[in-house]
XYZ file of C-alpha atoms in Angstrom:
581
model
C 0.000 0.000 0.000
C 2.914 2.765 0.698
C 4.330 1.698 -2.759
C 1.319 2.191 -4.202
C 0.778 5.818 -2.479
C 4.283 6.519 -3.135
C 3.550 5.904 -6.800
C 0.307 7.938 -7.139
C 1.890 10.828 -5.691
C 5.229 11.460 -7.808
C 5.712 13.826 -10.270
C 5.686 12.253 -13.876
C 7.132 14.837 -16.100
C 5.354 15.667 -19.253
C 5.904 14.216 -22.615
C 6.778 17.540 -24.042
C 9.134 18.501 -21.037
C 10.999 15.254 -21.748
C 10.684 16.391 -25.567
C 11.847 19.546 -25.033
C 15.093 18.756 -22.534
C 16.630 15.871 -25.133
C 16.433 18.038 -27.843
C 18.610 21.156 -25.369
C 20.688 17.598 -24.304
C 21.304 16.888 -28.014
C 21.956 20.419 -29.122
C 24.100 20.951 -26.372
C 26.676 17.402 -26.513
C 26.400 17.316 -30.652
C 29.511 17.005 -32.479
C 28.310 19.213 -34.795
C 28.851 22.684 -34.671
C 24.928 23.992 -34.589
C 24.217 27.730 -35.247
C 20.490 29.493 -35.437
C 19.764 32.525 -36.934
C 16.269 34.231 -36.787
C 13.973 35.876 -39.269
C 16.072 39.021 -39.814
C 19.699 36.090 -40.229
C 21.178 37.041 -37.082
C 22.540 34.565 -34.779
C 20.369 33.612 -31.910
C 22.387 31.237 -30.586
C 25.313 28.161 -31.276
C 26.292 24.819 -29.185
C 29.637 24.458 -27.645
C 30.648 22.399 -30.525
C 30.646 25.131 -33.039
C 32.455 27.444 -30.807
C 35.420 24.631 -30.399
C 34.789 24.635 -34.375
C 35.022 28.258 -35.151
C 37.031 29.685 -32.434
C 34.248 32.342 -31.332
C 32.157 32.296 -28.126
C 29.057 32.652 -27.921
C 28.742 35.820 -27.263
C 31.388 37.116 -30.139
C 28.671 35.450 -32.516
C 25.219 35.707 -30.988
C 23.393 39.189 -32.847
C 25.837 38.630 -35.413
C 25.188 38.288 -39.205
C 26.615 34.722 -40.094
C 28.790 36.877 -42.853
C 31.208 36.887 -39.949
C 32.062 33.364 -40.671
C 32.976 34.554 -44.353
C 36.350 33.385 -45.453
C 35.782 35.091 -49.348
C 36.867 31.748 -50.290
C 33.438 30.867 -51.635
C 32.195 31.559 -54.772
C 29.400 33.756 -55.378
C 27.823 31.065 -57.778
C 28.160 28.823 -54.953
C 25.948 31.497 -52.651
C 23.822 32.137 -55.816
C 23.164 28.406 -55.396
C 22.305 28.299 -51.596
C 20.155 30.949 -51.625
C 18.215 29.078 -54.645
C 17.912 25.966 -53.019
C 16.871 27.251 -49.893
C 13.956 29.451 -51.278
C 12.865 26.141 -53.389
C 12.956 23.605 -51.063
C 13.935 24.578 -47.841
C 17.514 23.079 -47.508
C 20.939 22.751 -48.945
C 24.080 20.696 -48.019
C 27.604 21.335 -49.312
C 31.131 22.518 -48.886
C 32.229 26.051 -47.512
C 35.354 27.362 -46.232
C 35.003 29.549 -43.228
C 36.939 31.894 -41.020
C 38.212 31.095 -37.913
C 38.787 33.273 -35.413
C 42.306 33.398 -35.450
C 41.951 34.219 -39.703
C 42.812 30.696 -41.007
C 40.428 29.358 -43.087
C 38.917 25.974 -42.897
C 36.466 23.555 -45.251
C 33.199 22.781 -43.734
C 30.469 20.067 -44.747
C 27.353 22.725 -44.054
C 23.853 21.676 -43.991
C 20.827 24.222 -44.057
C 17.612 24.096 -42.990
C 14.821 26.642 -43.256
C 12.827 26.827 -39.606
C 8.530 27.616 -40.260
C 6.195 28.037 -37.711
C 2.981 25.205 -37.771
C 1.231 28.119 -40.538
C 4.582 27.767 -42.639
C 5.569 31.577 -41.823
C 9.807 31.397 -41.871
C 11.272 32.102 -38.569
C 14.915 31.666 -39.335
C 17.404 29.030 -40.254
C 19.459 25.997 -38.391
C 22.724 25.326 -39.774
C 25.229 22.167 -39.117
C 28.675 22.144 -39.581
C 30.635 19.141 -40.005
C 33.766 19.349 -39.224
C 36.445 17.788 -42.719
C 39.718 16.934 -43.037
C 41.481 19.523 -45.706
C 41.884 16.571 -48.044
C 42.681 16.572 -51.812
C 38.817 15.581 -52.473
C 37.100 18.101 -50.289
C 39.764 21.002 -51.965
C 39.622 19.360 -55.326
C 35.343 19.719 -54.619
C 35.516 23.316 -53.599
C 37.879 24.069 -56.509
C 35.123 22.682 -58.770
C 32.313 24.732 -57.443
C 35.091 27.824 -57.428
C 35.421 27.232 -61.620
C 31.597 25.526 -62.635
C 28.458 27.137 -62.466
C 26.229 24.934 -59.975
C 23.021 25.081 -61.931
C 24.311 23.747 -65.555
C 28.161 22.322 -64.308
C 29.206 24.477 -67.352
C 32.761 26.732 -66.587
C 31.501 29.934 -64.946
C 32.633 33.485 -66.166
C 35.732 33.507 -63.910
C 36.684 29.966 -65.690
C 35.489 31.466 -69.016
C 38.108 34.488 -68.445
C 40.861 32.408 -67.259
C 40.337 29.797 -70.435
C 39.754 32.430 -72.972
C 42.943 34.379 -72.005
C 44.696 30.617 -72.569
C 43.503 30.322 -75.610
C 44.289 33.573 -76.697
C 48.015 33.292 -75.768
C 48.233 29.816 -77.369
C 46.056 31.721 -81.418
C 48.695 34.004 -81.198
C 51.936 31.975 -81.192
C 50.464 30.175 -83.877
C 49.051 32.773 -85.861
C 45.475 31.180 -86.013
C 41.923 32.534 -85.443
C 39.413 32.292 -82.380
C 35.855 33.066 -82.435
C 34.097 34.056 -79.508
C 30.269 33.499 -79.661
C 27.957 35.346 -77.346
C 24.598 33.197 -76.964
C 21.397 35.170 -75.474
C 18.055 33.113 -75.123
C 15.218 34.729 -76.564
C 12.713 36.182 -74.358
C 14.044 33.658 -71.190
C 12.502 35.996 -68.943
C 8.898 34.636 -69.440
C 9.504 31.692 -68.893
C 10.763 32.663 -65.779
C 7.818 35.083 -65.394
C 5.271 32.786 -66.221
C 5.973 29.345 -65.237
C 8.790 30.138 -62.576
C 12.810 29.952 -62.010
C 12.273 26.405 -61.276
C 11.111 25.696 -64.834
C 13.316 28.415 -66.080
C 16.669 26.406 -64.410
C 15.305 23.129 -66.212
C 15.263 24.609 -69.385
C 18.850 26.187 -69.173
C 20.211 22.943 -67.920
C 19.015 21.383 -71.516
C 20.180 24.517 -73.159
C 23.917 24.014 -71.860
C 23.702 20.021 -72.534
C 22.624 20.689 -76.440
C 25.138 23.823 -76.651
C 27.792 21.414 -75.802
C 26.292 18.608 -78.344
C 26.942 21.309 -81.025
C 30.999 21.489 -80.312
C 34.007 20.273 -80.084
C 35.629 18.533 -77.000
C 38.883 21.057 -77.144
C 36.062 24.160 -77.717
C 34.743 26.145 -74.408
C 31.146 26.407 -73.396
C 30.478 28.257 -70.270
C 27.417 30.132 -68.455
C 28.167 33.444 -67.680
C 24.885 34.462 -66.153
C 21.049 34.382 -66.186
C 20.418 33.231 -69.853
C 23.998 34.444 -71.547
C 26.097 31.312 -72.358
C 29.560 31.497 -74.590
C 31.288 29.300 -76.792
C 34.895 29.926 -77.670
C 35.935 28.475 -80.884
C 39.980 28.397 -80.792
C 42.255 27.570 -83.588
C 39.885 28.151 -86.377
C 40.854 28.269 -90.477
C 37.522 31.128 -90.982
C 35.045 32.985 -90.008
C 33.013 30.531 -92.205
C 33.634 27.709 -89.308
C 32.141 30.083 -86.683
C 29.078 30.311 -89.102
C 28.714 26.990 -89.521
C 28.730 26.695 -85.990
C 26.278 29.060 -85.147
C 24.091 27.652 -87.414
C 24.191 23.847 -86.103
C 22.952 25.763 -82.776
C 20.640 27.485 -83.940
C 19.509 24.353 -85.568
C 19.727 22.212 -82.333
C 17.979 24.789 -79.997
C 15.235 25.961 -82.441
C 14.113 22.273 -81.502
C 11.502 22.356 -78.121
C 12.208 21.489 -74.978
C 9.630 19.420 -72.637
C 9.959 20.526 -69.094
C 7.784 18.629 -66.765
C 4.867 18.450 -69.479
C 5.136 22.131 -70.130
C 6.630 22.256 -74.359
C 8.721 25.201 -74.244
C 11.261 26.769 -76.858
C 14.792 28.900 -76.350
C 15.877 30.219 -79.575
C 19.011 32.202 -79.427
C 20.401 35.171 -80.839
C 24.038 34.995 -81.359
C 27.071 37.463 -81.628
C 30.029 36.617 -83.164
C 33.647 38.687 -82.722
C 37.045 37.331 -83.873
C 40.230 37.248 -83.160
C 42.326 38.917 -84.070
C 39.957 41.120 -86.514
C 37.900 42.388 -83.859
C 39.889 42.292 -80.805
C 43.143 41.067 -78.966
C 42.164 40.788 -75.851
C 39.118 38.816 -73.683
C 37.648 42.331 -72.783
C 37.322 43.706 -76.076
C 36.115 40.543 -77.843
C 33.301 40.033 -75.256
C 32.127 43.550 -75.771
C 32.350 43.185 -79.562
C 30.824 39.845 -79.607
C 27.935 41.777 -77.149
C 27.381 44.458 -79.581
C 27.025 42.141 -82.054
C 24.351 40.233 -80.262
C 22.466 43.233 -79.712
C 22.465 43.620 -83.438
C 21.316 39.912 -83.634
C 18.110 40.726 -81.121
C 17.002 44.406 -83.442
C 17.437 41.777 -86.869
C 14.791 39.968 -85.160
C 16.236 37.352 -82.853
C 17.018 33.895 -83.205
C 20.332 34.528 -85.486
C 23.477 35.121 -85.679
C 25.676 38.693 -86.817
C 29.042 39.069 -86.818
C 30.764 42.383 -85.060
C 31.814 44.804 -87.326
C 32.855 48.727 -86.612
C 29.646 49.867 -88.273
C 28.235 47.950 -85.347
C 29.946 49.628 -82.616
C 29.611 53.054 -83.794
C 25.844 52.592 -84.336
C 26.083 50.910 -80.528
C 27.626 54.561 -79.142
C 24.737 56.602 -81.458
C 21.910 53.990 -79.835
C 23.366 54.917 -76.197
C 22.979 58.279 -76.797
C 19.631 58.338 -78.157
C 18.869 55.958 -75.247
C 19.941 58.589 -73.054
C 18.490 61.299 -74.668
C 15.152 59.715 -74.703
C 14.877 59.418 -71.366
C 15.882 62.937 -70.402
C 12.930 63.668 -72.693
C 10.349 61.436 -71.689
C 11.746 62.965 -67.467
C 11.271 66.354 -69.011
C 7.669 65.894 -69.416
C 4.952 69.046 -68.374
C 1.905 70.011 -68.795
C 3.336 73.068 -70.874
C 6.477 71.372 -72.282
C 7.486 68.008 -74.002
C 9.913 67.546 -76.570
C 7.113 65.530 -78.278
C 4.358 66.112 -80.065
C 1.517 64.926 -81.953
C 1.017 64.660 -85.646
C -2.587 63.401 -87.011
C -3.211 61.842 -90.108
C -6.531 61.550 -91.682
C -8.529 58.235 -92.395
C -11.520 58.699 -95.140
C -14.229 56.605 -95.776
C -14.016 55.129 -99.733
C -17.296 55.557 -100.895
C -18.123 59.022 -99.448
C -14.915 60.922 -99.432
C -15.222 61.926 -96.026
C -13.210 62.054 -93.580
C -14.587 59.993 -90.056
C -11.393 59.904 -88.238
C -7.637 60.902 -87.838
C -4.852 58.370 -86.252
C -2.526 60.185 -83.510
C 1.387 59.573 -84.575
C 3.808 60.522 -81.910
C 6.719 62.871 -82.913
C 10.430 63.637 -81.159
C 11.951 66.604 -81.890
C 15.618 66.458 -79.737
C 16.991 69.260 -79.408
C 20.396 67.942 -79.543
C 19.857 65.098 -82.028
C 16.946 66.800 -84.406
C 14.148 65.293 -85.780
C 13.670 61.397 -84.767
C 11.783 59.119 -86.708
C 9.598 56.679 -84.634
C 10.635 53.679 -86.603
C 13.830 54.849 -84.658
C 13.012 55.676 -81.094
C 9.755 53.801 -80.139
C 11.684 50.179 -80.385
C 14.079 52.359 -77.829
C 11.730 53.220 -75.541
C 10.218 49.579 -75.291
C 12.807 48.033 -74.829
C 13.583 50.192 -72.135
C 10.635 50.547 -70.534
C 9.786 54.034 -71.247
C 7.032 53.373 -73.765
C 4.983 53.041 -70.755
C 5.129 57.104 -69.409
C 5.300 57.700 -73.376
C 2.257 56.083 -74.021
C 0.505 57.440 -71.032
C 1.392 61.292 -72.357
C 0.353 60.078 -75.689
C -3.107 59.176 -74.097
C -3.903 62.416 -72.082
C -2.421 64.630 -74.714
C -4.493 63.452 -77.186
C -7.861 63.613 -75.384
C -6.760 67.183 -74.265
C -6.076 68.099 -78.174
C -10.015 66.007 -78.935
C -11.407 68.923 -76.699
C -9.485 71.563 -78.203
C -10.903 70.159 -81.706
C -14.513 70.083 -80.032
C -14.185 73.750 -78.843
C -13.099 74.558 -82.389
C -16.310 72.882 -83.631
C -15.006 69.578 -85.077
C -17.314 67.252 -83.930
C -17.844 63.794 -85.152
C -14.168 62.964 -85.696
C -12.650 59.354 -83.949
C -9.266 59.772 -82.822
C -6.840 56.842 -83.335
C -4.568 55.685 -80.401
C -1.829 53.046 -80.663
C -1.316 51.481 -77.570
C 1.741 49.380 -76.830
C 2.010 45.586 -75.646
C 3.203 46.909 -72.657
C 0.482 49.333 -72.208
C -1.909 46.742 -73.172
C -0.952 44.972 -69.977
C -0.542 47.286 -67.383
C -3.016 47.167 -64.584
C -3.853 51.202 -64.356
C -4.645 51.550 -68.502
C -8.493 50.871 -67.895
C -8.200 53.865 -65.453
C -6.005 55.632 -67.382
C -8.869 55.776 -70.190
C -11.464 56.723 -67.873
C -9.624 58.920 -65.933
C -8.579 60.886 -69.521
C -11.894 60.910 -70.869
C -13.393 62.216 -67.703
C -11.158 64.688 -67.108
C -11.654 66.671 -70.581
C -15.379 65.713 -70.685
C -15.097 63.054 -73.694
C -16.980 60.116 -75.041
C -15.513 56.365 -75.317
C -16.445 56.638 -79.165
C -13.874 59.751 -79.389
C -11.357 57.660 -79.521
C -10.011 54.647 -81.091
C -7.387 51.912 -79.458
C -5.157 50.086 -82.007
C -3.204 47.010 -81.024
C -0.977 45.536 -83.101
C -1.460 42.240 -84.065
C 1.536 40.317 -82.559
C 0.698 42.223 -78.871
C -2.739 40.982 -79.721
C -1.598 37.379 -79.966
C 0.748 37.169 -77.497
C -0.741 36.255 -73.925
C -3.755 35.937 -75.712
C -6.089 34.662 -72.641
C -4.853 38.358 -70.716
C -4.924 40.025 -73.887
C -8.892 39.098 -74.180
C -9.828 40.246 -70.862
C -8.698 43.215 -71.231
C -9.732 44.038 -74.994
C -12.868 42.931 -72.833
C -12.767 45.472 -70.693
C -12.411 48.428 -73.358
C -14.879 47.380 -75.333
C -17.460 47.368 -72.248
C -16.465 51.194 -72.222
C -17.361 51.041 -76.180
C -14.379 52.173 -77.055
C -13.482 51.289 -80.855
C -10.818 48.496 -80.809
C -8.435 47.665 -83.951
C -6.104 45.536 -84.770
C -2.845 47.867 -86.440
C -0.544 45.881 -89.138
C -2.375 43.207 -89.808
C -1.099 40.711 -91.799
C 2.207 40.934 -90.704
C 2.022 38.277 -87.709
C 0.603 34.751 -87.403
C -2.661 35.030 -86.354
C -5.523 32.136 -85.221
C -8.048 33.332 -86.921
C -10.152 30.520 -84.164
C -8.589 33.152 -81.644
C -9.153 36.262 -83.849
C -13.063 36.047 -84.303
C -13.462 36.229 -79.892
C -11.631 39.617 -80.167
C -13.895 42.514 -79.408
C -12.173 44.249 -82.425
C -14.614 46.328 -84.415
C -12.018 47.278 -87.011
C -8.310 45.360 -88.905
C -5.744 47.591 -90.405
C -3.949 46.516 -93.822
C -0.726 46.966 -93.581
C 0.998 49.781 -95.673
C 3.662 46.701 -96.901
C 0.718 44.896 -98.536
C -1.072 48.196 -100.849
C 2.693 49.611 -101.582
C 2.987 46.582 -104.210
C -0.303 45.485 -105.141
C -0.515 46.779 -108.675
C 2.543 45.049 -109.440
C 2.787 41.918 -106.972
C -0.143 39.414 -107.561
C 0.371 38.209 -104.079
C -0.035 41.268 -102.534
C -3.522 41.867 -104.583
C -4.079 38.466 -103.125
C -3.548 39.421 -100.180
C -5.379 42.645 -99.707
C -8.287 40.764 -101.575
C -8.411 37.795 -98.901
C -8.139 40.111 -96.355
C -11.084 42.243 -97.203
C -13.165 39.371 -97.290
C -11.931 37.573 -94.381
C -12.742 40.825 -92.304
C -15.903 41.775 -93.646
C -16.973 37.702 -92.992
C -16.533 38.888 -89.440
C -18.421 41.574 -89.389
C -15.110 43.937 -89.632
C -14.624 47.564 -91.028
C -11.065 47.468 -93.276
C -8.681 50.058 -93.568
C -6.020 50.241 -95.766
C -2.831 51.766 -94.418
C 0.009 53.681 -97.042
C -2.333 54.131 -99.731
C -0.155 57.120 -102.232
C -1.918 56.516 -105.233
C -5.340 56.773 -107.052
C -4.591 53.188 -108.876
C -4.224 51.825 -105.214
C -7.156 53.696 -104.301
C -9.711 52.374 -106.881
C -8.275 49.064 -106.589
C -9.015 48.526 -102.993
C -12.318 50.440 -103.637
C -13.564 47.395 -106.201
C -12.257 45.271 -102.934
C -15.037 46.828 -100.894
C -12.381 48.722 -98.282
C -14.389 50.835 -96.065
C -11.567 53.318 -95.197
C -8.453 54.708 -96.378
C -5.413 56.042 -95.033
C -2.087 57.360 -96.706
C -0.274 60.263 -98.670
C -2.653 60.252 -101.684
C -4.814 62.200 -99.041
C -2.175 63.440 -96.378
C 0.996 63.094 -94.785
C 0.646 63.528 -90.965
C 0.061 67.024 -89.753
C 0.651 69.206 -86.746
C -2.423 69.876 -84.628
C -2.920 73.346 -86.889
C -2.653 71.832 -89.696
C -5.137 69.330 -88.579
C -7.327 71.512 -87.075
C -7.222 73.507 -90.888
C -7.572 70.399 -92.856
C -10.846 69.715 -90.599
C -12.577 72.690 -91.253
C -11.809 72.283 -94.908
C -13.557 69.231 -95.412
C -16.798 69.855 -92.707
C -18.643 70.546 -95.278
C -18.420 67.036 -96.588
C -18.305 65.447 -93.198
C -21.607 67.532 -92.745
């Protein structure tokens, strides 16, 4: 009976308590050095066995950034790495060198994890080091990850520069060649964008293994970041082997690549420099090669161009324009722009009259002159700057509508082209209602035109926002058609009231059959969909009663009048009321 009261009234501890004081036993007498870091990666606190490990106590580390540890011995790929593999799947194991206190350096086996509270939230990191013997596999490891890029195991830049040099050296005591080729992927960054940098990494990985399918064992293919890979042809007899070359790559990447069911395609666009015609030294070719890939992208990616001088100086005349554009587009107010806007008129073929006028934007710099668009608006989207652009172009022209309105033109649709990356912003629906409001318009004032690659592109986000407009009733149109590869399945759900014929089909079609063809198929395709036509570039009255027998409903081009300064609009207007009237 006393055992059994004895029993009944001791204190059992609790299963977490017991929980809770093996896992402060085990983090206390590991082996393993064990450091924790909170949300904000400072050290909250480290067993004894990292402090006999590192040198530090605990209270040199704990508040500490775990950068103290740093011995600049590990490659930033090798970071770049980590940090990927920790926001993808919570942990990463590997080698690092740290600092000890005293300033030696050591190798470390390191294992990461990523701490979450029960709702997932991250709440910091535990890390494990291992303590390794400096031996010939753990530095000939570590000297690896120093030279390879982690994701694709191809040399990294720093390997690139070193081997390049080498190569170099080795051309010119034997008085050969060596082409460098600069390899971009073509628009990589919606993949990434879209689907993720998980998908994204797949799809370089088979990149890099079919770049190195397309060489030679003695040539160099290396990654030298995000999508820009290199291939160093040494020891060539011509340029016409770099061609070659370029070509089989082209060849083997135009192919598609299936990433976890998703069919995805990386075509590249290639710059080629040489030695020792375009540069002596891995600096210059690189930058030459780069130029030359630039050139590659504006000849409409997925080729290859070889540097030339021509190139570099038109490089130096594109920087500056760059620049200048956007300490124009900056210098934006309400009472001054370097830009302007010219209107050109669009008649109606049977009638004469004239229902509309298309808004073209103009750049007058006052250090470079004149700039044609053709020139500056690829610029500006490339850059980004299309987007304030277009948003000027937008309010200025609805303030110029009410200037017409209050010079009693009424009844004339102003034309608005609107970029891809316009198209997708989140603020244009409230740009156009915010515009329209604010100088007391109409949505049938104006007219949206899309051109019909934006319109095909993204075409499910591309809908819902043509959607949107058209709700408004504003007029939609699609602007050079004919020109891209449209579904015509696709085409028909567009809220489009109106397709533009593109100047490059009416400049030829008295002489070119196919062009008649063309403009003929096109006219009826449209009007089967319950489409107005337009017919952009028409200069002469032959064009003009050709595409009237087609049945085009409206015309556009010199034969009626080049593009005009608001004046001269506003004069050209009043001249032909009458007939509008």
């Amino acid at each position: 009976m006393k055992r059994s009261a004895v029993t009944s009234n001791a204190t059992t501890p609790k299963p977490e308590s017991l929980a809770a004081s093996a896992l402060l036993r085990a983090f206390e007498q590991s082996r393993e050095g064990i450091l924790v870091t909170d949300s904000n990666n400072h050290i909250v606190t480290v067993n004894e066995a990292f402090c006999r490990l590192s040198g530090y106590s605990p209270e040199d580390l704990i508040g500490q950034n775990p950068r103290i540890l740093a011995s600049g011995r590990t490659s930033r790929s090798l970071y770049a790495a980590m940090r990927h593999a920790l926001d993808s799947r919570d942990y990463w194991e590997g080698e690092v060198w740290n600092k000890h206190k005293d300033g030696s350096n050591y190798p470390r086996h390191l294992k990461i994890s990523v701490l979450r509270d029960p709702d997932g939230h991250f709440q910091g990191h535990v890390a494990n080091y291992i303590e390794t013997d400096a031996s010939v596999e753990v530095a000939d490891r570590l000297t690896y990850l120093a030279y390879h890029d982690p994701l694709t195991n191809l040399p990294n830049r720093l390997a690139f520069e070193l081997q390049l040099a080498q190569s170099l050296r080795a051309c010119e005591r034997t008085n050969q060649q060596l082409a460098l080729m600069l390899i971009d992927l073509d628009n990589f960054k919606n993949v990434n964008d879209t689907l993720g940098h998980q998908i994204g990494d797949q799809l370089l990985q088979s990149v890099a293994q079919r770049l190195r399918e397309c060489v030679r064992a003695s040539d160099l293919v290396a990654r030298i970041g995000g999508d820009e890979f290199v291939v160093v042809l040494p020891e060539i007899e011509s340029p016409l082997t770099a061609a070659r070359v370029a070509s089989k790559i082209q060849s083997n990447l135009v192919d598609s690549h299936l990433i976890t069911d998703h069919v995805l395609y990386a075509t590249p666009s290639i710059g080629i420099s040489l030695y020792p015609l375009d540069g002596r030294d891995p600096g210059t070719l690189l930058r030459n090669a780069d130029t030359a890939m630039y050139f590659a992208k504006s000849a409409g990616r997925n080729n290859h161009q070889f540097y030339t001088a021509r190139m570099n100086e038109a490089a130096g005349e594109r920087l500056e324009m760059e620049n200048e554009l956007r300490q124009a587009v900056a210098g934006i107010s309400p009472t001054s722009s370097e830009f302007s806007l010219h209107f050109q008129p669009q008649i109606e073929t049977t009638t004469g009259r004239v229902l509309g006028v298309e808004a073209l934007l103009r750049w007058d710099s006052p250090k470079l002159g004149s700039i044609p668009p053709i020139r500056f608006i690829p610029i500006a989207e490339e850059t980004g700057l299309i987007q304030p652009l277009g948003d000027w172009v937008i309010w200025e022209t609805c303030r110029l509508i009410r200037s017409m309105k209050a010079q009693g033109i009424t009844g004339i649709r102003v034309a608005i082209n609107i970029s891809a990356q316009q198209l997708r912003h989140e603020n244009l629906i409230l740009l156009i209602r915010g515009a329209l409001a604010c100088y007391d318009l109409t949505p049938q004032d104006i007219e949206l035109e899309v051109t019909e690659s934006t319109a095909m592109d993204k075409p499910e986000l591309t809908l819902s926002i043509l959607d949107q407009l058209a709700a408004m009733d504003v007029m939609l149109a699609i602007d050079d058609f004919g020109t891209g590869y449209s579904s015509l399945a696709y085409l028909k759900h567009l809220p489009i009231k109106r397709l533009k014929l593109d100047r490059s089909f009416v400049q030829d079609l008295e002489t070119d059959a196919n062009d008649a063809a063309i403009c003929s198929a096109t006219i009826a395709l449209g009007h089967s969909l319950g489409l107005e036509l337009v017919a952009e570039g028409v200069e002469t009255e032959a064009q003009r009663d050709f595409l009237a027998r087609l049945g085009c409903d409206m015309l556009q081009g010199y034969l009626f009048s080049r593009p005009m300064p608001f004046e001269a609009t506003v004069a050209y207007l009043k001249a032909h009321l009458p007939l509008n009237g």
